[in-house]
């Protein structure tokens, strides 16, 4: 996969997110607004039942009502309604006894939601509730997840190729010893932790009302795509976020997952080489030395010295190409 | 990867889930119970402030009350307004904790349960660092075996050693349909009988889980008014494992065929020397006993290598 195709895929990915954001913003935004409106009427009806001239809700009246009506007392009904309607953006102010409907599906939030789908992080702070929205979500995922996976594994493969080239230039020797492989994996994993977890967490602390531990925890849970949703970037109601912040978060997720794919690719590549069958395969392999600077599976290898050692053939280069597997 | 290693990994996986469940049950269960206890005292203080002789709740106190209740719900705090008493429910019972451990290592991460204590979060991170690779190696290995079986079966049915473009597309389509039926349509029918869901809910839940998106708006085994039999939860675990393995199978076949039919793939196949294993050797864990399939000159050790699904994320 050459850099042009990769860039094209990255651009496609961001366009796909924006298109998805617009679709969900319209479909789910309307659905939630409608549901919130319904709840507003329901709550108004309940309040109407209660004698609001007194600035308090009498418990005896509640108990009377529970004896007369099978359903719950007005207060309990009201609280239940409020609780159920929170996901539609319904907010009730007990001091003024009035409600508002907040639009959770504004553009940035909808695009971010689309991102949680295609990355499979799936925080769940926002999710489709309408039948139409769910159906669209499924189709959106069926297209978007493979698109995203091909892109980030392709990116991860390029990074792995660069890492190996750099290591060969530094190391000099064409053959890698067991020790140097472990060292390489360790160094790359530490770089990964620093670049994708430790440093972004510092940035999160400045943009979000989080402690550094919160930010680290959030970074880890997101990059692994576990995505509990207990903490989500860009969702604090009392914080003003600049647009560039959200864009940085997208790139961080993309880069973090690509880098994770790089680490996994290197580990599995070395694991295969050092395994019993791998050693046997290397012994049995004929020398294949590309005579020209050919593109092998999209990875251009310009250092012919690295290829001359007899231990690395086209198959090794193929192994660097990370295959999309799930 | 032979079947013995795979079975060993599956057993390891379930042991790992159980151990994780026990750890989280203790750590997070205690933390939540402690937090719920604190809220109980806070609520009692608020109620005590209210002049109960007037038998009415001032609105401002109601506001405090509802806010405390809302904040403490995640700790298992439940308040009954009729009796004005509270209870603390343990969300981290054994089955729920094991299920939580499952949401971590599969990366589904529903979020219906999540660690709130510092210790619990630290343990969760370490648990994920070990468990996610363990689970991924296992389900991709399983997916690779299934892919190998599928290709062997297809070769026997098809007869011809070379696969045409049409037969590849047909194979992918058939396998994808089987995947949809086995992992989405049929399990959804079972979900409808075990859960208070509609069939559409069940389908939606199945898809969101198997893709590991896992919003958490719907989660199996969490309906408070349903009694679940133990075998049900075990079935859910196997379904998730099988569903993800089968997804890996489909992806492996697609990427395998994609590589073969791509421009470079065709060039590679042309340039390849014939390598025919003379004995029934185990190539990367995939035992290929049908030598006819290997004789066509178009499939070499590299093609067999491609069937071995490399763990990539």
XYZ file of C-alpha atoms in Angstrom, chain B residues 5-304:
300
model
C -2.839 -25.316 21.746
C -6.102 -23.706 20.705
C -8.056 -25.682 23.277
C -5.478 -24.769 25.874
C -5.882 -21.099 25.006
C -9.674 -21.299 25.246
C -9.402 -22.885 28.689
C -6.866 -20.236 29.718
C -9.280 -17.591 28.488
C -12.157 -18.797 30.643
C -9.895 -19.210 33.673
C -8.639 -15.675 33.073
C -12.227 -14.402 33.001
C -13.090 -16.156 36.245
C -9.965 -14.883 37.998
C -10.693 -11.373 36.742
C -14.281 -11.661 37.879
C -13.188 -12.572 41.394
C -10.702 -9.702 41.560
C -13.172 -7.084 40.358
C -15.964 -8.527 42.473
C -13.831 -7.943 45.558
C -12.176 -4.638 44.670
C -15.062 -2.828 42.976
C -17.782 -4.515 45.010
C -16.226 -3.220 48.208
C -15.635 0.232 46.779
C -19.217 0.570 45.580
C -20.604 -0.739 48.865
C -18.530 1.812 50.728
C -19.670 4.656 48.468
C -23.275 3.545 48.717
C -22.996 3.504 52.498
C -21.699 7.093 52.441
C -24.620 8.161 50.274
C -27.069 6.478 52.638
C -25.757 8.653 55.463
C -25.835 11.797 53.311
C -29.446 11.146 52.312
C -30.434 10.467 55.895
C -28.937 13.809 56.875
C -30.854 15.621 54.170
C -34.106 13.998 55.236
C -33.336 14.789 58.859
C -32.975 18.447 57.922
C -36.440 18.470 56.506
C -39.104 19.159 59.082
C -40.930 15.904 58.841
C -43.679 17.147 61.101
C -44.939 19.299 58.293
C -44.983 16.128 56.195
C -43.786 17.962 53.113
C -40.487 18.159 51.220
C -39.168 21.644 50.409
C -38.221 21.917 46.778
C -34.580 22.794 47.476
C -34.156 19.710 49.618
C -35.766 17.694 46.878
C -33.148 19.025 44.509
C -30.299 17.961 46.780
C -31.954 14.628 47.293
C -32.419 13.875 43.613
C -28.883 14.919 42.831
C -27.412 12.661 45.486
C -29.595 9.787 44.355
C -28.624 10.343 40.742
C -24.902 10.461 41.554
C -25.072 7.361 43.696
C -27.036 5.174 41.281
C -23.827 3.850 39.798
C -22.845 2.531 43.237
C -26.046 0.556 43.467
C -27.979 3.078 45.535
C -31.766 2.824 45.214
C -34.177 5.197 46.942
C -37.840 4.465 47.580
C -39.820 7.671 47.755
C -42.917 6.062 49.227
C -41.171 4.793 52.305
C -38.314 7.343 52.126
C -35.790 4.558 52.656
C -32.821 3.410 50.618
C -31.081 0.151 49.761
C -27.635 -0.659 48.450
C -27.631 -3.213 45.660
C -24.432 -5.086 44.859
C -23.818 -4.631 41.117
C -20.584 -6.609 41.336
C -21.885 -10.077 42.076
C -19.840 -12.939 40.657
C -21.592 -13.426 37.312
C -21.662 -9.698 36.633
C -17.975 -9.323 37.516
C -16.938 -12.153 35.220
C -19.048 -10.613 32.478
C -17.319 -7.303 33.115
C -13.940 -9.005 32.750
C -15.231 -10.315 29.434
C -16.142 -6.827 28.251
C -12.560 -5.793 28.922
C -10.647 -8.545 27.140
C -12.984 -8.620 24.142
C -12.739 -4.786 24.044
C -16.525 -4.624 23.760
C -16.556 -2.402 26.853
C -20.301 -1.929 27.344
C -19.825 0.407 30.279
C -22.873 -0.813 32.167
C -20.276 -1.724 34.771
C -16.931 -0.016 35.044
C -14.223 0.419 37.671
C -14.527 3.584 39.740
C -11.810 3.130 42.335
C -8.199 4.013 41.558
C -7.141 0.481 42.420
C -9.860 -0.976 40.238
C -8.807 1.156 37.275
C -5.155 0.238 37.654
C -6.060 -3.444 37.841
C -8.307 -2.993 34.819
C -5.445 -1.592 32.752
C -3.081 -4.431 33.672
C -5.871 -6.953 33.164
C -6.468 -5.564 29.678
C -2.777 -5.490 28.760
C -2.565 -9.241 29.353
C -6.083 -10.279 28.483
C -6.616 -8.513 25.171
C -3.623 -10.133 23.432
C -4.573 -13.476 24.989
C -8.108 -13.225 23.684
C -7.040 -11.889 20.291
C -4.495 -14.658 19.715
C -7.143 -17.169 20.663
C -9.964 -15.959 18.487
C -7.747 -15.274 15.483
C -6.256 -18.726 15.863
C -9.733 -20.183 15.983
C -10.716 -18.085 12.988
C -7.705 -19.342 11.064
C -8.621 -22.948 11.726
C -12.142 -22.288 10.512
C -10.783 -20.573 7.411
C -8.552 -23.564 6.707
C -11.461 -25.954 7.080
C -13.611 -23.816 4.823
C -10.969 -23.775 2.094
C -10.403 -27.503 2.354
C -14.125 -28.141 2.125
C -14.434 -25.807 -0.819
C -11.561 -27.496 -2.640
C -13.193 -30.887 -2.153
C -16.541 -29.643 -3.392
C -15.152 -27.578 -6.203
C -12.758 -30.172 -7.523
C -10.687 -27.754 -9.536
C -7.499 -26.722 -7.847
C -7.508 -23.191 -9.210
C -10.095 -20.820 -7.926
C -11.726 -18.451 -10.315
C -12.672 -14.941 -9.408
C -16.325 -15.928 -9.457
C -15.913 -18.872 -7.117
C -14.029 -16.689 -4.638
C -16.797 -14.106 -4.543
C -19.340 -16.900 -4.197
C -17.418 -18.422 -1.328
C -17.139 -15.109 0.514
C -20.848 -14.467 0.005
C -21.845 -17.894 1.262
C -19.587 -17.633 4.290
C -20.831 -14.131 5.088
C -24.435 -15.283 4.904
C -23.636 -18.241 7.142
C -21.971 -15.808 9.515
C -25.042 -13.584 9.599
C -27.325 -16.539 10.218
C -25.181 -18.339 12.799
C -23.940 -15.332 14.729
C -26.687 -12.759 14.354
C -30.042 -14.126 13.214
C -30.215 -17.342 15.216
C -28.702 -16.008 18.474
C -31.200 -13.134 18.290
C -34.037 -15.660 18.405
C -32.505 -17.106 21.576
C -32.102 -13.634 23.052
C -35.773 -12.918 22.537
C -36.668 -15.919 24.683
C -34.193 -15.145 27.459
C -34.488 -11.347 27.513
C -37.449 -8.951 27.458
C -36.370 -7.723 24.007
C -37.999 -7.473 20.630
C -36.323 -9.293 17.762
C -35.072 -5.968 16.360
C -33.527 -5.111 19.731
C -31.841 -8.505 19.836
C -30.459 -8.159 16.293
C -29.167 -4.691 17.037
C -27.588 -5.875 20.284
C -25.957 -8.851 18.570
C -24.437 -6.713 15.866
C -23.181 -3.993 18.222
C -21.605 -6.659 20.458
C -19.986 -8.833 17.806
C -18.350 -5.812 16.154
C -17.053 -4.915 19.659
C -18.604 -1.453 19.376
C -20.594 -2.192 22.542
C -22.520 1.010 23.235
C -23.999 -0.441 26.418
C -27.529 0.827 25.831
C -28.639 -2.806 25.715
C -26.676 -5.483 27.558
C -27.494 -9.172 27.908
C -28.124 -10.468 31.389
C -28.818 -7.102 33.027
C -32.585 -6.917 33.204
C -33.416 -6.588 36.904
C -36.746 -8.346 36.653
C -35.519 -11.379 34.740
C -34.209 -14.565 36.270
C -31.290 -15.878 34.257
C -30.155 -19.483 34.325
C -26.363 -19.966 34.597
C -26.144 -21.830 31.299
C -27.466 -18.721 29.557
C -24.472 -16.608 30.516
C -22.070 -19.345 29.454
C -23.819 -19.523 26.096
C -23.375 -15.782 25.688
C -19.608 -16.083 26.249
C -19.280 -18.807 23.661
C -21.400 -16.846 21.226
C -19.139 -13.788 21.561
C -16.005 -15.903 21.146
C -17.390 -17.806 18.180
C -18.807 -14.683 16.595
C -15.488 -12.862 16.717
C -13.584 -15.916 15.488
C -15.980 -16.308 12.580
C -15.602 -12.587 11.808
C -11.846 -13.155 11.710
C -12.449 -16.061 9.331
C -14.444 -13.904 6.954
C -11.845 -11.127 7.077
C -9.028 -13.599 6.518
C -10.693 -15.128 3.478
C -11.480 -11.702 2.039
C -7.971 -10.373 2.503
C -6.492 -13.642 1.257
C -8.493 -13.502 -1.952
C -7.934 -9.780 -2.282
C -4.195 -10.281 -2.182
C -4.338 -13.092 -4.716
C -6.385 -11.142 -7.222
C -4.604 -7.832 -6.815
C -2.087 -6.797 -9.443
C 0.903 -7.518 -7.266
C -0.668 -10.755 -6.132
C -0.998 -12.011 -9.671
C 2.599 -10.999 -10.355
C 3.705 -12.789 -7.230
C 1.866 -15.916 -8.173
C 3.501 -15.853 -11.603
C 6.971 -15.425 -10.194
C 6.608 -18.042 -7.565
C 8.446 -21.289 -7.846
C 6.515 -24.448 -7.299
C 6.904 -25.559 -3.766
C 5.085 -28.785 -3.123
C 5.442 -30.286 0.299
C 6.430 -33.876 -0.188
C 5.041 -34.937 3.125
C 2.017 -34.053 5.171
C 3.833 -31.302 6.908
C 2.348 -28.843 9.280
C 2.734 -25.467 7.620
C 2.299 -22.705 10.159
C -0.020 -24.903 12.105
C -2.348 -25.593 9.213
C -2.218 -29.219 8.207
C -2.980 -29.623 4.585
C -3.651 -33.214 3.757
C -5.085 -32.760 0.295
C -1.971 -32.661 -1.838
C -4.068 -32.174 -4.929
C -4.883 -28.675 -3.787
C -1.237 -27.855 -3.404
C -0.210 -29.151 -6.794
C -1.791 -26.474 -8.870
C 1.277 -24.296 -8.878
C -0.768 -21.316 -7.855
C -0.790 -22.046 -4.182
C 2.456 -22.285 -2.353
C 3.681 -22.104 1.181
C 3.099 -18.393 1.031
C -0.572 -18.877 0.341
C -0.783 -21.251 3.260
